[in-house]
Amino acid sequence: MGSHASTKTADETTSAGFDYIFPAIRGVQAGREFYVSMCPLRLIPRIFLFDDDELAPEVRAQRVLNKGRLPALTRYLLDNPDNYVFSALTASVDGDMHFEGIAGEGPGMRAGQIRIPMSARFLINDGQHRRAAIEQALRENPDLGNETIAVVFFHDAGLERCQQMFADLNRHAVRPARSIGVLYDHRDDLANLTRLLAMRSPVFKGHIEMESSNLSKRSRKLFTLSALHFGTKCLLQGLKVDNERAAALAQAYWEAVDAQVPDWSLIRQRTLSAPDVRRDYIHSHGIALHALGRLGNTLLQESTSPAKWRSRLKLLRTVDWSRSNTDWEGRAMTGGRVQKSQQNLTLTVNYLRHHLGLELTPEEQSVEDAYLRGEA
């Protein structure tokens, strides 16, 4: 069954009698010993195996490798050789593991080294994408081979146990909210710019939810950091400007929009409450910020003159942002609830383009035609 087969290959027979030796710390979980070690990156592709992708899911012990994830992971490793972080791999060893402590009693019993026959099979239970990215990165930068990664070794107790380990390791995994990802990302220029907008712009300062990517009904915040990030990303897409100019453009644009959406300033003045405005209007939802970013990108691409695009933005005053406006149904709303699918976003952008007298792209026109035919 995949990596759990007991038949030895010619290479395994040749390696009989030879051992891998890893420095290790011994631990116990659920009555079973396990070991934590450090392994040079150059060894990772050579000794850690995948299950065969062609095997049926029920006889594999892990998911099929998603190759689409590898370029970004590999690039991350190659672009940040002095500042990357990879968490530990978890592996099952189908073979003997012999632990030798540095002392016969006391704390020294838990530290030492493990010997694993070279004929043993190593199966990754968690971290196969990191393993594949390491393999690809080493081809471009072999010097990374001397770096190390933590590995947690468990004894392979059969396919069922390995499958259960995979399920348990991923059972409670939760992807962090996009907002906190932007908040803590100091490597990405756009994330840095978004944080500055959130903390310094008079439009957003004190009114951005920095951690969660969803606003509760009672939240006094105006937008989430992730919504501001997406909106600003769309705004600056394809503009050939340096970071300083990008920051200035983004702040100027959002301030110009703010001047045409009076409710935003009324929230800051506490004349209106954010929960009430979100309940009654579209303009204080993430889809509006995203759509306004795309709209702004068109204006900035068409004219570098602030006077011209500011003048065009005045037409936002003609937009009826209230939820009671039936034009929003099927665009920003579905069944009376604000939605943010790609189709909803495009149809919202189309609606705003119409009010500002801007042409639709061929893709936007196609979506608009389908909507008008009742196919959306």
Short mmCIF file of C-alpha atoms in Angstrom, two decimals:
data_model
loop_
_atom_site.label_atom_id
_atom_site.label_comp_id
_atom_site.label_asym_id
_atom_site.label_seq_id
_atom_site.Cartn_x
_atom_site.Cartn_y
_atom_site.Cartn_z
CA MET A 1 0.00 0.00 0.00
CA GLY A 2 2.00 2.98 -1.23
CA SER A 3 4.85 3.77 1.11
CA HIS A 4 3.80 1.06 3.53
CA ALA A 5 4.81 -1.84 1.31
CA SER A 6 7.32 -4.17 2.94
CA THR A 7 9.12 -5.34 -0.21
CA LYS A 8 12.60 -3.82 -0.35
CA THR A 9 14.09 -2.28 -3.47
CA ALA A 10 17.63 -2.85 -4.72
CA ASP A 11 18.68 0.51 -3.25
CA GLU A 12 17.27 -0.47 0.11
CA THR A 13 19.12 -3.78 0.07
CA THR A 14 22.34 -1.96 -0.77
CA SER A 15 21.85 0.47 2.14
CA ALA A 16 21.24 -2.35 4.65
CA GLY A 17 23.64 -2.05 7.57
CA PHE A 18 24.04 1.72 7.19
CA ASP A 19 22.22 4.24 9.38
CA TYR A 20 21.11 7.83 9.34
CA ILE A 21 22.08 9.49 12.62
CA PHE A 22 20.10 12.51 13.78
CA PRO A 23 20.58 14.59 16.93
CA ALA A 24 17.26 14.32 18.73
CA ILE A 25 15.12 14.99 21.76
CA ARG A 26 12.85 12.17 22.93
CA GLY A 27 9.23 12.80 23.90
CA VAL A 28 6.06 10.83 24.57
CA GLN A 29 2.56 11.43 23.23
CA ALA A 30 -0.37 9.07 23.82
CA GLY A 31 2.06 6.55 25.28
CA ARG A 32 4.18 6.48 22.11
CA GLU A 33 7.73 7.74 21.82
CA PHE A 34 8.52 10.35 19.20
CA TYR A 35 11.65 12.34 18.40
CA VAL A 36 12.36 15.92 17.39
CA SER A 37 15.44 16.56 15.31
CA MET A 38 17.12 18.99 12.93
CA CYS A 39 17.68 17.87 9.38
CA PRO A 40 19.82 19.61 6.69
CA LEU A 41 17.65 20.85 3.82
CA ARG A 42 19.80 18.95 1.31
CA LEU A 43 18.61 15.66 2.81
CA ILE A 44 14.90 16.49 2.74
CA PRO A 45 14.22 15.62 -0.95
CA ARG A 46 16.39 12.49 -0.72
CA ILE A 47 14.88 10.74 2.26
CA PHE A 48 11.30 12.01 2.63
CA LEU A 49 8.79 10.45 0.27
CA PHE A 50 5.30 11.18 -1.00
CA ASP A 51 2.58 8.63 -1.45
CA ASP A 52 2.00 7.88 -5.12
CA ASP A 53 -0.40 10.50 -6.52
CA GLU A 54 -2.02 7.82 -8.66
CA LEU A 55 -3.11 5.74 -5.68
CA ALA A 56 -6.75 5.90 -4.62
CA PRO A 57 -7.34 8.24 -1.65
CA GLU A 58 -8.23 5.36 0.66
CA VAL A 59 -4.78 3.79 0.29
CA ARG A 60 -2.84 7.03 0.60
CA ALA A 61 -1.83 8.69 3.87
CA GLN A 62 -1.87 12.30 2.65
CA ARG A 63 -3.53 14.60 0.13
CA VAL A 64 -2.32 14.89 -3.46
CA LEU A 65 0.37 17.53 -3.87
CA ASN A 66 -1.09 20.82 -5.10
CA LYS A 67 1.61 21.90 -7.53
CA GLY A 68 -0.01 25.31 -7.92
CA ARG A 69 1.15 26.20 -4.42
CA LEU A 70 4.80 25.44 -5.10
CA PRO A 71 5.97 28.50 -7.11
CA ALA A 72 4.98 30.93 -4.34
CA LEU A 73 6.52 28.77 -1.60
CA THR A 74 9.71 28.27 -3.61
CA ARG A 75 9.97 31.95 -4.44
CA TYR A 76 9.47 32.85 -0.79
CA LEU A 77 12.41 30.65 0.18
CA LEU A 78 14.68 31.90 -2.62
CA ASP A 79 13.82 35.59 -2.18
CA ASN A 80 14.31 35.58 1.58
CA PRO A 81 17.38 33.42 2.30
CA ASP A 82 18.22 35.54 5.34
CA ASN A 83 14.68 35.98 6.63
CA TYR A 84 12.45 32.96 5.97
CA VAL A 85 10.58 30.73 8.41
CA PHE A 86 9.51 27.14 7.73
CA SER A 87 7.73 25.20 10.45
CA ALA A 88 8.58 21.59 11.29
CA LEU A 89 7.87 18.60 9.08
CA THR A 90 6.11 15.61 10.59
CA ALA A 91 7.19 12.20 9.33
CA SER A 92 6.46 8.55 9.98
CA VAL A 93 9.37 6.09 9.80
CA ASP A 94 8.66 2.61 8.48
CA GLY A 95 11.66 0.98 10.12
CA ASP A 96 13.53 0.71 13.39
CA MET A 97 14.44 3.84 15.33
CA HIS A 98 17.05 3.44 18.05
CA PHE A 99 17.48 6.30 20.49
CA GLU A 100 20.74 6.79 22.41
CA GLY A 101 20.54 9.29 25.28
CA ILE A 102 23.58 11.27 26.37
CA ALA A 103 22.98 10.05 29.93
CA GLY A 104 21.38 7.05 31.57
CA GLU A 105 19.25 9.11 33.94
CA GLY A 106 18.00 12.65 34.53
CA PRO A 107 17.46 15.24 31.77
CA GLY A 108 20.19 13.63 29.68
CA MET A 109 17.88 10.68 29.05
CA ARG A 110 15.73 12.88 26.82
CA ALA A 111 18.54 14.30 24.61
CA GLY A 112 20.82 12.33 22.36
CA GLN A 113 20.62 10.87 18.88
CA ILE A 114 18.48 8.46 16.90
CA ARG A 115 19.76 5.86 14.49
CA ILE A 116 17.49 5.00 11.56
CA PRO A 117 18.49 2.40 8.95
CA MET A 118 18.95 3.83 5.47
CA SER A 119 16.64 1.07 4.29
CA ALA A 120 13.75 2.59 6.29
CA ARG A 121 11.03 4.56 4.54
CA PHE A 122 10.23 8.12 5.59
CA LEU A 123 6.70 9.32 4.88
CA ILE A 124 5.69 12.95 5.41
CA ASN A 125 2.44 13.29 7.33
CA ASP A 126 2.49 17.08 7.39
CA GLY A 127 4.59 19.43 5.25
CA GLN A 128 4.73 17.84 1.80
CA HIS A 129 4.42 21.25 0.10
CA ARG A 130 7.31 22.61 2.16
CA ARG A 131 9.32 19.54 1.21
CA ALA A 132 8.61 20.03 -2.52
CA ALA A 133 9.42 23.74 -2.32
CA ILE A 134 12.72 22.94 -0.61
CA GLU A 135 13.57 20.53 -3.43
CA GLN A 136 12.86 23.14 -6.10
CA ALA A 137 14.68 25.91 -4.23
CA LEU A 138 17.81 23.77 -3.83
CA ARG A 139 18.05 23.45 -7.62
CA GLU A 140 18.43 27.23 -7.89
CA ASN A 141 20.38 27.84 -4.70
CA PRO A 142 22.31 24.75 -3.51
CA ASP A 143 23.79 26.81 -0.66
CA LEU A 144 20.46 26.45 1.12
CA GLY A 145 21.34 22.79 1.61
CA ASN A 146 23.33 23.57 4.75
CA GLU A 147 20.31 25.18 6.41
CA THR A 148 18.21 22.99 8.70
CA ILE A 149 14.54 22.34 9.36
CA ALA A 150 12.92 20.74 12.38
CA VAL A 151 11.49 17.26 11.84
CA VAL A 152 9.21 15.35 14.19
CA PHE A 153 9.67 11.59 13.77
CA PHE A 154 6.96 9.06 14.67
CA HIS A 155 7.18 5.32 14.23
CA ASP A 156 5.07 4.17 11.28
CA ALA A 157 2.32 2.02 12.78
CA GLY A 158 0.61 1.27 9.48
CA LEU A 159 -1.57 3.01 6.90
CA GLU A 160 -4.56 3.49 9.18
CA ARG A 161 -2.45 5.16 11.87
CA CYS A 162 -0.74 7.44 9.31
CA GLN A 163 -4.09 8.44 7.85
CA GLN A 164 -5.35 9.23 11.33
CA MET A 165 -2.25 11.32 12.03
CA PHE A 166 -2.91 13.34 8.89
CA ALA A 167 -6.55 13.89 9.92
CA ASP A 168 -5.56 14.84 13.47
CA LEU A 169 -2.79 17.22 12.39
CA ASN A 170 -5.20 19.09 10.12
CA ARG A 171 -8.36 18.76 12.20
CA HIS A 172 -7.99 22.05 14.04
CA ALA A 173 -5.89 23.98 11.52
CA VAL A 174 -7.39 27.44 11.00
CA ARG A 175 -6.16 29.84 8.37
CA PRO A 176 -5.55 33.24 10.01
CA ALA A 177 -7.86 36.09 9.05
CA ARG A 178 -6.62 38.04 6.04
CA SER A 179 -6.62 41.25 8.06
CA ILE A 180 -4.14 40.00 10.63
CA GLY A 181 -2.02 38.60 7.79
CA VAL A 182 -1.79 42.12 6.34
CA LEU A 183 -1.18 43.60 9.78
CA TYR A 184 1.78 41.33 10.50
CA ASP A 185 3.33 41.21 7.00
CA HIS A 186 6.31 43.57 7.00
CA ARG A 187 7.84 42.12 3.85
CA ASP A 188 5.10 43.11 1.40
CA ASP A 189 5.11 46.74 0.22
CA LEU A 190 1.36 46.85 -0.29
CA ALA A 191 0.72 45.51 3.21
CA ASN A 192 3.01 48.22 4.60
CA LEU A 193 1.17 50.88 2.60
CA THR A 194 -2.23 49.58 3.75
CA ARG A 195 -1.20 49.71 7.41
CA LEU A 196 -0.01 53.29 6.97
CA LEU A 197 -3.34 54.26 5.42
CA ALA A 198 -5.21 52.60 8.27
CA MET A 199 -3.16 54.32 10.94
CA ARG A 200 -2.51 57.74 9.40
CA SER A 201 -5.13 58.60 6.78
CA PRO A 202 -7.81 60.95 8.12
CA VAL A 203 -10.36 58.83 6.24
CA PHE A 204 -9.51 55.56 7.98
CA LYS A 205 -7.56 56.35 11.16
CA GLY A 206 -9.29 54.75 14.13
CA HIS A 207 -12.02 53.23 11.94
CA ILE A 208 -10.33 50.12 10.54
CA GLU A 209 -10.72 46.68 12.10
CA MET A 210 -7.09 45.54 12.17
CA GLU A 211 -7.42 41.87 13.12
CA SER A 212 -10.67 40.31 11.96
CA SER A 213 -11.76 40.12 8.32
CA ASN A 214 -15.42 40.42 9.29
CA LEU A 215 -17.21 43.18 11.14
CA SER A 216 -19.76 42.27 13.77
CA LYS A 217 -23.16 43.95 13.53
CA ARG A 218 -22.28 46.20 16.47
CA SER A 219 -18.73 47.08 15.39
CA ARG A 220 -17.99 50.80 15.34
CA LYS A 221 -15.33 50.30 12.67
CA LEU A 222 -15.94 51.37 9.10
CA PHE A 223 -13.95 48.74 7.18
CA THR A 224 -11.62 45.81 7.79
CA LEU A 225 -7.91 46.00 7.07
CA SER A 226 -8.27 43.23 4.49
CA ALA A 227 -11.00 45.20 2.65
CA LEU A 228 -8.76 48.27 2.56
CA HIS A 229 -5.90 46.09 1.35
CA PHE A 230 -7.93 44.62 -1.53
CA GLY A 231 -9.35 48.00 -2.50
CA THR A 232 -5.92 49.64 -2.52
CA LYS A 233 -4.39 46.72 -4.41
CA CYS A 234 -6.99 47.19 -7.16
CA LEU A 235 -6.42 50.94 -7.13
CA LEU A 236 -2.67 50.65 -7.73
CA GLN A 237 -2.74 47.62 -10.07
CA GLY A 238 -0.39 48.17 -13.01
CA LEU A 239 0.60 51.72 -12.06
CA LYS A 240 4.33 52.19 -12.54
CA VAL A 241 5.07 54.27 -9.47
CA ASP A 242 7.49 53.89 -6.58
CA ASN A 243 6.33 53.15 -3.04
CA GLU A 244 6.33 56.78 -1.95
CA ARG A 245 4.28 57.88 -4.94
CA ALA A 246 1.92 54.91 -4.52
CA ALA A 247 1.26 55.87 -0.89
CA ALA A 248 0.55 59.48 -1.86
CA LEU A 249 -1.78 58.44 -4.69
CA ALA A 250 -3.70 56.01 -2.51
CA GLN A 251 -4.23 58.55 0.27
CA ALA A 252 -5.25 61.25 -2.20
CA TYR A 253 -7.71 58.94 -3.95
CA TRP A 254 -9.43 57.68 -0.80
CA GLU A 255 -9.71 61.23 0.52
CA ALA A 256 -11.32 62.25 -2.79
CA VAL A 257 -13.81 59.38 -2.52
CA ASP A 258 -14.50 60.29 1.09
CA ALA A 259 -15.50 63.78 -0.02
CA GLN A 260 -18.20 62.25 -2.23
CA VAL A 261 -19.58 59.84 0.38
CA PRO A 262 -20.66 62.15 3.22
CA ASP A 263 -21.83 59.32 5.47
CA TRP A 264 -18.22 58.23 6.04
CA SER A 265 -17.31 61.56 7.62
CA LEU A 266 -20.57 61.57 9.61
CA ILE A 267 -19.52 58.24 11.12
CA ARG A 268 -16.15 59.71 12.12
CA GLN A 269 -17.96 62.65 13.66
CA ARG A 270 -20.27 60.21 15.47
CA THR A 271 -23.29 61.87 13.96
CA LEU A 272 -24.13 58.48 12.46
CA SER A 273 -23.24 55.07 13.85
CA ALA A 274 -21.26 52.60 11.74
CA PRO A 275 -23.65 49.68 12.45
CA ASP A 276 -26.66 51.73 11.27
CA VAL A 277 -24.87 52.89 8.13
CA ARG A 278 -23.77 49.34 7.24
CA ARG A 279 -27.32 48.15 7.79
CA ASP A 280 -28.82 50.75 5.45
CA TYR A 281 -26.11 51.45 2.85
CA ILE A 282 -23.81 49.60 0.47
CA HIS A 283 -20.93 52.07 0.55
CA SER A 284 -19.68 50.92 3.96
CA HIS A 285 -19.11 47.29 2.96
CA GLY A 286 -15.93 45.69 1.65
CA ILE A 287 -17.41 45.14 -1.82
CA ALA A 288 -17.81 48.91 -2.23
CA LEU A 289 -14.20 49.59 -1.23
CA HIS A 290 -13.02 46.88 -3.64
CA ALA A 291 -15.19 48.25 -6.47
CA LEU A 292 -14.10 51.83 -5.80
CA GLY A 293 -10.49 50.65 -6.02
CA ARG A 294 -11.07 49.19 -9.47
CA LEU A 295 -12.88 52.34 -10.52
CA GLY A 296 -10.01 54.48 -9.29
CA ASN A 297 -7.48 52.40 -11.18
CA THR A 298 -9.25 53.23 -14.43
CA LEU A 299 -9.30 56.94 -13.57
CA LEU A 300 -5.60 56.97 -12.67
CA GLN A 301 -4.67 55.02 -15.80
CA GLU A 302 -6.63 57.42 -17.99
CA SER A 303 -5.33 60.63 -16.45
CA THR A 304 -2.41 61.61 -14.28
CA SER A 305 -4.08 64.95 -13.60
CA PRO A 306 -5.61 64.90 -10.09
CA ALA A 307 -8.01 67.67 -11.14
CA LYS A 308 -9.50 65.48 -13.89
CA TRP A 309 -10.03 62.31 -11.88
CA ARG A 310 -11.25 64.27 -8.86
CA SER A 311 -13.78 65.98 -11.10
CA ARG A 312 -14.99 62.65 -12.45
CA LEU A 313 -15.34 61.27 -8.92
CA LYS A 314 -17.89 63.98 -8.13
CA LEU A 315 -20.36 61.89 -10.11
CA LEU A 316 -20.34 59.41 -7.21
CA ARG A 317 -22.82 61.84 -5.66
CA THR A 318 -25.38 60.56 -8.18
CA VAL A 319 -25.17 57.02 -6.80
CA ASP A 320 -28.00 55.90 -4.54
CA TRP A 321 -26.07 53.74 -2.07
CA SER A 322 -29.08 52.77 0.03
CA ARG A 323 -30.03 49.12 0.24
CA SER A 324 -33.58 50.08 -0.63
CA ASN A 325 -32.31 50.92 -4.13
CA THR A 326 -33.44 47.85 -6.07
CA ASP A 327 -30.62 48.34 -8.58
CA TRP A 328 -28.27 46.69 -6.05
CA GLU A 329 -30.18 43.40 -6.07
CA GLY A 330 -28.18 40.92 -8.13
CA ARG A 331 -25.21 43.26 -8.11
CA ALA A 332 -23.90 43.99 -4.62
CA MET A 333 -26.73 42.03 -3.02
CA THR A 334 -28.32 38.63 -3.45
CA GLY A 335 -31.59 37.99 -1.73
CA GLY A 336 -31.27 41.24 0.19
CA ARG A 337 -27.86 40.35 1.64
CA VAL A 338 -24.55 41.92 0.63
CA GLN A 339 -22.41 39.39 -1.22
CA LYS A 340 -18.86 39.59 -2.52
CA SER A 341 -18.47 36.93 -5.16
CA GLN A 342 -16.41 37.84 -8.21
CA GLN A 343 -19.63 38.24 -10.19
CA ASN A 344 -21.16 40.50 -7.54
CA LEU A 345 -18.01 42.60 -7.54
CA THR A 346 -17.93 42.97 -11.33
CA LEU A 347 -21.59 43.94 -11.49
CA THR A 348 -21.06 46.52 -8.74
CA VAL A 349 -18.07 47.96 -10.63
CA ASN A 350 -20.21 48.09 -13.79
CA TYR A 351 -22.91 50.03 -11.97
CA LEU A 352 -20.41 52.60 -10.72
CA ARG A 353 -18.76 52.86 -14.14
CA HIS A 354 -22.17 53.68 -15.62
CA HIS A 355 -22.65 56.54 -13.16
CA LEU A 356 -19.20 57.93 -13.93
CA GLY A 357 -19.58 57.52 -17.69
CA LEU A 358 -16.74 54.99 -17.98
CA GLU A 359 -16.67 52.19 -20.56
CA LEU A 360 -16.77 48.57 -19.49
CA THR A 361 -13.98 46.16 -20.36
CA PRO A 362 -14.97 43.26 -22.66
CA GLU A 363 -15.05 40.92 -19.65
CA GLU A 364 -17.20 43.31 -17.66
CA GLN A 365 -19.54 43.78 -20.63
CA SER A 366 -19.96 40.02 -20.92
CA VAL A 367 -20.95 39.76 -17.25
CA GLU A 368 -23.28 42.75 -17.64
CA ASP A 369 -24.97 41.25 -20.69
CA ALA A 370 -25.60 37.99 -18.85
CA TYR A 371 -27.05 39.91 -15.90
CA LEU A 372 -29.38 41.94 -18.13
CA ARG A 373 -30.54 38.73 -19.83
CA GLY A 374 -31.36 37.35 -16.40
CA GLU A 375 -28.64 34.70 -16.56
CA ALA A 376 -26.52 36.04 -13.71
#
